[in-house]
mmCIF file of C-alpha atoms and ligand atoms in Angstrom:
data_model
loop_
_atom_site.group_PDB
_atom_site.id
_atom_site.type_symbol
_atom_site.label_atom_id
_atom_site.label_comp_id
_atom_site.label_asym_id
_atom_site.label_seq_id
_atom_site.Cartn_x
_atom_site.Cartn_y
_atom_site.Cartn_z
ATOM 1 C CA MET A 1 0.049 0.128 -0.177
ATOM 2 C CA PRO A 2 1.537 3.406 -0.944
ATOM 3 C CA GLU A 3 2.337 5.495 2.264
ATOM 4 C CA LEU A 4 3.223 8.944 2.537
ATOM 5 C CA PRO A 5 6.598 8.861 1.128
ATOM 6 C CA GLU A 6 5.635 6.904 -1.975
ATOM 7 C CA VAL A 7 2.465 9.347 -2.622
ATOM 8 C CA GLU A 8 5.071 12.293 -2.192
ATOM 9 C CA THR A 9 7.085 10.492 -4.771
ATOM 10 C CA VAL A 10 4.142 10.065 -7.212
ATOM 11 C CA LYS A 11 3.413 13.865 -6.497
ATOM 12 C CA ARG A 12 6.914 14.942 -7.699
ATOM 13 C CA GLY A 13 6.850 12.640 -10.749
ATOM 14 C CA LEU A 14 3.179 14.076 -11.519
ATOM 15 C CA ASN A 15 4.554 17.475 -11.470
ATOM 16 C CA LYS A 16 7.151 16.850 -13.740
ATOM 17 C CA ILE A 17 4.511 15.903 -16.467
ATOM 18 C CA VAL A 18 1.273 17.617 -15.911
ATOM 19 C CA ALA A 19 2.201 21.083 -14.683
ATOM 20 C CA ASN A 20 0.518 24.033 -17.105
ATOM 21 C CA LEU A 21 -1.246 21.462 -19.291
ATOM 22 C CA ASN A 22 -5.185 21.086 -19.922
ATOM 23 C CA VAL A 23 -6.989 17.950 -19.809
ATOM 24 C CA ASN A 24 -8.592 18.076 -23.247
ATOM 25 C CA ARG A 25 -10.560 14.587 -23.046
ATOM 26 C CA VAL A 26 -11.704 12.222 -20.289
ATOM 27 C CA GLN A 27 -12.225 8.538 -20.729
ATOM 28 C CA ILE A 28 -13.637 6.714 -18.005
ATOM 29 C CA HIS A 29 -13.268 2.728 -18.720
ATOM 30 C CA GLN A 30 -14.284 1.642 -15.161
ATOM 31 C CA PRO A 31 -16.894 3.629 -13.610
ATOM 32 C CA GLN A 32 -16.926 2.087 -10.371
ATOM 33 C CA LEU A 33 -13.525 2.277 -8.464
ATOM 34 C CA ARG A 34 -14.078 2.733 -4.671
ATOM 35 C CA TYR A 35 -16.657 5.084 -5.562
ATOM 36 C CA LYS A 36 -18.647 5.705 -8.791
ATOM 37 C CA PHE A 37 -17.903 8.742 -10.796
ATOM 38 C CA LEU A 38 -20.492 11.258 -11.035
ATOM 39 C CA PRO A 39 -21.785 11.976 -14.336
ATOM 40 C CA SER A 40 -20.604 15.464 -14.541
ATOM 41 C CA PHE A 41 -17.060 14.274 -13.828
ATOM 42 C CA SER A 42 -15.589 14.488 -17.395
ATOM 43 C CA LYS A 43 -17.067 17.696 -18.431
ATOM 44 C CA LYS A 44 -16.015 19.435 -14.949
ATOM 45 C CA ILE A 45 -12.225 18.191 -15.781
ATOM 46 C CA THR A 46 -12.131 19.322 -19.292
ATOM 47 C CA LYS A 47 -13.527 22.712 -18.448
ATOM 48 C CA ALA A 48 -11.329 22.976 -15.301
ATOM 49 C CA GLY A 49 -8.487 25.276 -16.969
ATOM 50 C CA LYS A 50 -4.685 24.271 -16.583
ATOM 51 C CA ILE A 51 -3.300 22.141 -14.008
ATOM 52 C CA LYS A 52 -1.416 24.584 -12.138
ATOM 53 C CA LYS A 53 0.372 21.771 -9.764
ATOM 54 C CA VAL A 54 -0.056 18.565 -8.129
ATOM 55 C CA SER A 55 -0.052 19.031 -4.352
ATOM 56 C CA ARG A 56 -0.272 16.241 -1.190
ATOM 57 C CA ARG A 57 -2.080 16.331 2.076
ATOM 58 C CA ALA A 58 -1.379 13.245 3.822
ATOM 59 C CA LYS A 59 -1.991 10.539 1.486
ATOM 60 C CA TYR A 60 -4.257 12.643 -0.831
ATOM 61 C CA LEU A 61 -2.972 13.928 -4.139
ATOM 62 C CA ILE A 62 -4.706 17.156 -5.484
ATOM 63 C CA PHE A 63 -4.612 18.166 -9.040
ATOM 64 C CA GLU A 64 -4.865 21.659 -8.560
ATOM 65 C CA PHE A 65 -6.733 22.998 -11.847
ATOM 66 C CA GLU A 66 -7.270 26.648 -12.326
ATOM 67 C CA TYR A 67 -10.862 26.474 -11.308
ATOM 68 C CA LEU A 68 -11.374 23.556 -9.193
ATOM 69 C CA ASN A 69 -9.362 20.701 -7.200
ATOM 70 C CA LEU A 70 -9.447 16.917 -8.139
ATOM 71 C CA LEU A 71 -8.495 14.824 -5.300
ATOM 72 C CA ASN A 72 -7.142 11.327 -5.647
ATOM 73 C CA HIS A 73 -6.495 8.529 -3.193
ATOM 74 C CA LEU A 74 -4.249 5.696 -4.398
ATOM 75 C CA GLY A 75 -5.815 3.060 -2.246
ATOM 76 C CA MET A 76 -4.058 -0.067 -1.944
ATOM 77 C CA THR A 77 -2.563 -0.299 -5.538
ATOM 78 C CA GLY A 78 -3.297 3.125 -7.548
ATOM 79 C CA ASN A 79 -0.876 4.309 -9.975
ATOM 80 C CA TRP A 80 -0.368 6.922 -12.846
ATOM 81 C CA LYS A 81 1.338 6.341 -16.108
ATOM 82 C CA LEU A 82 1.982 8.729 -19.015
ATOM 83 C CA LYS A 83 1.575 7.149 -22.280
ATOM 84 C CA PRO A 84 2.070 8.129 -26.112
ATOM 85 C CA GLN A 85 -0.878 8.137 -28.222
ATOM 86 C CA SER A 86 -0.112 4.516 -29.652
ATOM 87 C CA TYR A 87 -0.081 3.030 -26.268
ATOM 88 C CA GLN A 88 -2.786 0.139 -26.203
ATOM 89 C CA LEU A 89 -4.743 -0.149 -23.206
ATOM 90 C CA GLU A 90 -3.590 -2.517 -20.231
ATOM 91 C CA LYS A 91 -6.003 -4.487 -17.805
ATOM 92 C CA HIS A 92 -6.924 -1.993 -14.787
ATOM 93 C CA ASP A 93 -6.269 1.009 -16.751
ATOM 94 C CA HIS A 94 -9.538 2.732 -15.511
ATOM 95 C CA ILE A 95 -9.434 6.389 -16.333
ATOM 96 C CA GLU A 96 -7.436 8.308 -19.216
ATOM 97 C CA PHE A 97 -6.970 12.054 -19.263
ATOM 98 C CA THR A 98 -5.635 13.468 -22.949
ATOM 99 C CA LEU A 99 -3.354 16.218 -22.008
ATOM 100 C CA SER A 100 -3.041 19.312 -24.238
ATOM 101 C CA ASN A 101 0.211 17.889 -25.463
ATOM 102 C CA LYS A 102 -1.606 15.121 -26.794
ATOM 103 C CA LYS A 103 0.068 12.398 -24.102
ATOM 104 C CA ARG A 104 -2.260 10.229 -22.203
ATOM 105 C CA LEU A 105 -2.318 10.144 -18.546
ATOM 106 C CA ILE A 106 -3.684 6.961 -17.191
ATOM 107 C CA TYR A 107 -4.630 5.735 -13.795
ATOM 108 C CA ASN A 108 -4.283 2.075 -13.133
ATOM 109 C CA ASP A 109 -5.368 0.257 -10.047
ATOM 110 C CA PRO A 110 -5.821 -3.447 -9.906
ATOM 111 C CA ARG A 111 -7.547 -3.593 -6.587
ATOM 112 C CA ARG A 112 -9.853 -0.455 -7.386
ATOM 113 C CA PHE A 113 -9.829 0.845 -3.830
ATOM 114 C CA GLY A 114 -8.420 4.255 -5.131
ATOM 115 C CA TRP A 115 -10.656 7.187 -5.973
ATOM 116 C CA LEU A 116 -11.280 10.382 -7.718
ATOM 117 C CA GLU A 117 -13.369 13.294 -6.706
ATOM 118 C CA VAL A 118 -13.814 16.871 -7.491
ATOM 119 C CA ILE A 119 -13.971 19.139 -4.863
ATOM 120 C CA GLU A 120 -14.660 22.710 -4.334
ATOM 121 C CA SER A 121 -11.969 23.790 -1.678
ATOM 122 C CA GLN A 122 -9.192 21.963 -0.146
ATOM 123 C CA ASP A 123 -9.648 23.807 3.326
ATOM 124 C CA GLY A 124 -13.355 22.734 3.466
ATOM 125 C CA TYR A 125 -12.709 19.221 2.608
ATOM 126 C CA PHE A 126 -9.954 18.455 4.999
ATOM 127 C CA GLU A 127 -11.609 20.558 8.005
ATOM 128 C CA ASN A 128 -14.294 18.120 8.127
ATOM 129 C CA LYS A 129 -11.777 15.156 8.414
ATOM 130 C CA LYS A 130 -10.509 16.194 11.521
ATOM 131 C CA HIS A 131 -6.970 15.624 10.628
ATOM 132 C CA GLY A 132 -3.897 16.194 12.901
ATOM 133 C CA PRO A 133 -0.959 18.206 11.293
ATOM 134 C CA GLU A 134 0.945 17.036 8.302
ATOM 135 C CA PRO A 135 4.255 15.363 9.805
ATOM 136 C CA LEU A 136 6.579 17.234 7.641
ATOM 137 C CA SER A 137 5.104 20.575 8.316
ATOM 138 C CA LYS A 138 6.431 22.961 11.015
ATOM 139 C CA ALA A 139 2.768 22.399 12.853
ATOM 140 C CA PHE A 140 3.833 19.261 13.775
ATOM 141 C CA GLN A 141 6.066 20.040 16.571
ATOM 142 C CA HIS A 142 7.404 18.303 19.913
ATOM 143 C CA GLU A 143 5.715 20.906 22.351
ATOM 144 C CA ASN A 144 1.949 20.573 21.104
ATOM 145 C CA PHE A 145 2.639 16.660 20.520
ATOM 146 C CA TYR A 146 3.566 16.119 24.088
ATOM 147 C CA LYS A 147 0.748 17.895 25.222
ATOM 148 C CA LEU A 148 -1.386 15.529 23.003
ATOM 149 C CA LEU A 149 0.449 12.575 24.362
ATOM 150 C CA LYS A 150 -0.322 13.416 28.081
ATOM 151 C CA THR A 151 -4.051 12.793 27.343
ATOM 152 C CA LYS A 152 -3.590 9.371 25.787
ATOM 153 C CA ASN A 153 -3.644 6.231 27.533
ATOM 154 C CA ALA A 154 -3.477 4.073 24.404
ATOM 155 C CA PRO A 155 -0.268 2.528 22.968
ATOM 156 C CA ILE A 156 2.157 5.112 21.436
ATOM 157 C CA LYS A 157 2.217 3.416 18.327
ATOM 158 C CA SER A 158 -1.555 3.531 17.948
ATOM 159 C CA VAL A 159 -1.298 7.234 18.711
ATOM 160 C CA ILE A 160 1.276 8.022 15.966
ATOM 161 C CA MET A 161 -0.667 6.124 13.469
ATOM 162 C CA ASP A 162 -4.120 7.956 14.149
ATOM 163 C CA GLN A 163 -4.806 10.340 11.288
ATOM 164 C CA LYS A 164 -6.328 12.693 14.027
ATOM 165 C CA ASN A 165 -3.356 13.079 15.751
ATOM 166 C CA VAL A 166 -0.615 13.405 13.002
ATOM 167 C CA LEU A 167 -1.474 12.566 9.438
ATOM 168 C CA GLY A 168 -0.308 9.652 7.220
ATOM 169 C CA VAL A 169 2.319 7.957 9.473
ATOM 170 C CA GLY A 170 2.079 4.164 8.026
ATOM 171 C CA ASN A 171 2.837 1.121 9.914
ATOM 172 C CA ILE A 172 6.780 1.129 8.596
ATOM 173 C CA TYR A 173 7.258 4.314 9.677
ATOM 174 C CA ALA A 174 5.686 4.194 12.711
ATOM 175 C CA CYS A 175 7.821 1.106 13.571
ATOM 176 C CA GLU A 176 11.197 2.663 12.352
ATOM 177 C CA SER A 177 10.633 5.793 14.225
ATOM 178 C CA LEU A 178 9.801 4.195 17.470
ATOM 179 C CA PHE A 179 12.851 1.917 17.109
ATOM 180 C CA ARG A 180 14.988 4.865 16.349
ATOM 181 C CA SER A 181 13.806 6.843 19.527
ATOM 182 C CA GLY A 182 14.193 3.848 21.822
ATOM 183 C CA ILE A 183 10.375 3.799 22.453
ATOM 184 C CA ARG A 184 8.667 0.076 22.897
ATOM 185 C CA PRO A 185 5.439 0.232 20.549
ATOM 186 C CA THR A 186 3.279 -0.943 23.353
ATOM 187 C CA ARG A 187 4.227 1.943 25.912
ATOM 188 C CA LYS A 188 1.369 3.892 26.899
ATOM 189 C CA ALA A 189 1.610 7.273 25.020
ATOM 190 C CA ASN A 190 1.254 9.291 28.366
ATOM 191 C CA LYS A 191 4.058 7.504 29.980
ATOM 192 C CA VAL A 192 6.585 8.858 27.008
ATOM 193 C CA THR A 193 8.778 11.099 28.608
ATOM 194 C CA LYS A 194 9.490 14.587 27.355
ATOM 195 C CA LYS A 195 12.845 14.045 25.883
ATOM 196 C CA GLU A 196 11.703 11.000 24.033
ATOM 197 C CA ASN A 197 8.748 12.647 22.625
ATOM 198 C CA GLU A 198 11.396 15.354 21.448
ATOM 199 C CA LEU A 199 13.291 12.616 19.591
ATOM 200 C CA LEU A 200 10.327 10.743 18.432
ATOM 201 C CA VAL A 201 8.855 13.706 16.593
ATOM 202 C CA LYS A 202 12.420 14.251 15.166
ATOM 203 C CA GLU A 203 12.759 10.507 13.765
ATOM 204 C CA ILE A 204 9.434 10.617 12.402
ATOM 205 C CA LYS A 205 10.309 13.504 10.262
ATOM 206 C CA SER A 206 13.708 11.936 9.260
ATOM 207 C CA VAL A 207 12.368 8.616 8.596
ATOM 208 C CA LEU A 208 9.797 10.020 6.368
ATOM 209 C CA LYS A 209 12.165 12.399 4.464
ATOM 210 C CA GLU A 210 14.957 9.423 4.299
ATOM 211 C CA ALA A 211 12.181 7.318 2.371
ATOM 212 C CA ILE A 212 10.900 10.305 0.166
ATOM 213 C CA LYS A 213 14.741 11.077 -0.580
ATOM 214 C CA ALA A 214 15.251 7.006 -1.473
ATOM 215 C CA GLY A 215 12.040 6.814 -3.479
ATOM 216 C CA GLY A 216 12.742 9.961 -5.276
ATOM 217 C CA SER A 217 16.253 9.003 -6.467
ATOM 218 C CA THR A 218 15.557 5.489 -7.559
ATOM 219 C CA ILE A 219 12.487 6.333 -9.815
ATOM 220 C CA LYS A 220 13.482 6.601 -13.302
ATOM 221 C CA ASP A 221 10.407 5.247 -14.998
ATOM 222 C CA PHE A 222 7.630 6.975 -13.854
ATOM 223 C CA LYS A 223 5.484 4.032 -13.852
ATOM 224 C CA LYS A 224 6.920 2.864 -11.006
ATOM 225 C CA ALA A 225 6.157 5.823 -8.913
ATOM 226 C CA GLY A 226 3.350 4.467 -7.361
ATOM 227 C CA GLY A 227 3.340 0.935 -8.080
ATOM 228 C CA GLU A 228 6.579 -0.335 -6.071
ATOM 229 C CA SER A 229 6.852 0.634 -2.660
ATOM 230 C CA GLY A 230 10.038 -1.531 -1.815
ATOM 231 C CA TYR A 231 12.483 1.012 -2.499
ATOM 232 C CA PHE A 232 13.044 2.202 1.396
ATOM 233 C CA GLN A 233 13.119 -1.675 2.641
ATOM 234 C CA THR A 234 17.022 -1.921 2.722
ATOM 235 C CA LYS A 235 17.315 0.537 5.258
ATOM 236 C CA LEU A 236 14.820 -1.024 7.659
ATOM 237 C CA ASN A 237 15.756 -1.658 11.233
ATOM 238 C CA VAL A 238 12.612 -3.471 12.455
ATOM 239 C CA TYR A 239 9.969 -3.574 9.932
ATOM 240 C CA GLY A 240 9.562 -7.212 8.474
ATOM 241 C CA ARG A 241 12.651 -8.368 10.565
ATOM 242 C CA LYS A 242 10.909 -10.617 12.891
ATOM 243 C CA ASP A 243 13.565 -13.126 14.650
ATOM 244 C CA GLN A 244 16.301 -11.399 12.939
ATOM 245 C CA ALA A 245 19.110 -9.665 14.730
ATOM 246 C CA CYS A 246 18.895 -6.081 15.671
ATOM 247 C CA GLN A 247 21.490 -4.195 13.884
ATOM 248 C CA VAL A 248 22.325 -2.547 16.874
ATOM 249 C CA CYS A 249 22.543 -5.080 19.669
ATOM 250 C CA SER A 250 21.852 -8.500 18.047
ATOM 251 C CA THR A 251 18.753 -9.391 20.054
ATOM 252 C CA GLN A 252 16.141 -11.100 17.916
ATOM 253 C CA ILE A 253 13.564 -8.632 16.920
ATOM 254 C CA LYS A 254 9.913 -9.405 17.876
ATOM 255 C CA ASN A 255 6.635 -8.924 16.254
ATOM 256 C CA ILE A 256 3.277 -8.541 18.021
ATOM 257 C CA LYS A 257 -0.324 -7.157 17.138
ATOM 258 C CA ILE A 258 -0.999 -3.613 18.325
ATOM 259 C CA THR A 259 -4.643 -2.496 17.078
ATOM 260 C CA GLY A 260 -4.642 -5.302 14.589
ATOM 261 C CA ARG A 261 -1.376 -4.369 12.861
ATOM 262 C CA SER A 262 2.081 -6.098 12.789
ATOM 263 C CA SER A 263 4.269 -4.066 15.238
ATOM 264 C CA PHE A 264 7.963 -5.037 15.042
ATOM 265 C CA TYR A 265 10.620 -3.948 17.966
ATOM 266 C CA CYS A 266 13.835 -4.741 19.553
ATOM 267 C CA PRO A 267 12.922 -5.904 23.332
ATOM 268 C CA ASN A 268 16.549 -4.558 24.325
ATOM 269 C CA CYS A 269 16.820 -1.243 22.378
ATOM 270 C CA GLN A 270 13.083 -0.287 22.999
ATOM 271 C CA GLN A 271 11.748 0.066 26.550
HETATM 272 ZN ZN1 ZN B 301 18.344 -3.708 19.594
#
């Protein structure tokens, strides 16, 4: 499943290929993704003016047209690709934009959990979602986060994965940032010390930035942008390493379930 760093990488890839172009034609090859397309969808997009840029909030991509915003969530397997006019459609190519440079921007999504929706204003839409701050923004800072942790009795890992507290820190990045901060994922959030919290906030940001950098630097073929999310895995300390030796202290990495999600940690490095 694409997590925040992968979505950021897709965003950067898209910006290189769609900025300042119009969508001249929309073809919907599969009317039912996670949601059905509204009948007005195609007309709205072709009359929306130029795509100024593509931005991201949490794991949402936002195509910012001159006159409207198109929201896209990649779901489990969503992916964009740019193809020439001669391209033959492949399986799971669900929606197609013909850009004003005649190239075809195609959304492919085998599992169809992704979706696209026209929204009036970003602020209106995201305010209703009760989202926490974007982790890479200045709004996510340790003083505020510490105050929040003091009010939470849940395991720290569940707290950092809850979108209401901070946006888009997926399972891999939660496990890794907790390892780097020396905090066991099961620890109650209100038992995390001020100093540990300061380190945790810093490590959440670092781990995401490193993943974005790794994704960004390995992607040559744009098709890979949303399709392959394995590029960060060589650097993982605990995630997916059950029973393997901790790279710091050689203790066996443990894997337990916390709110239904696999949680990897080193019982020696993380207290
Ligand atoms: Zn260890």
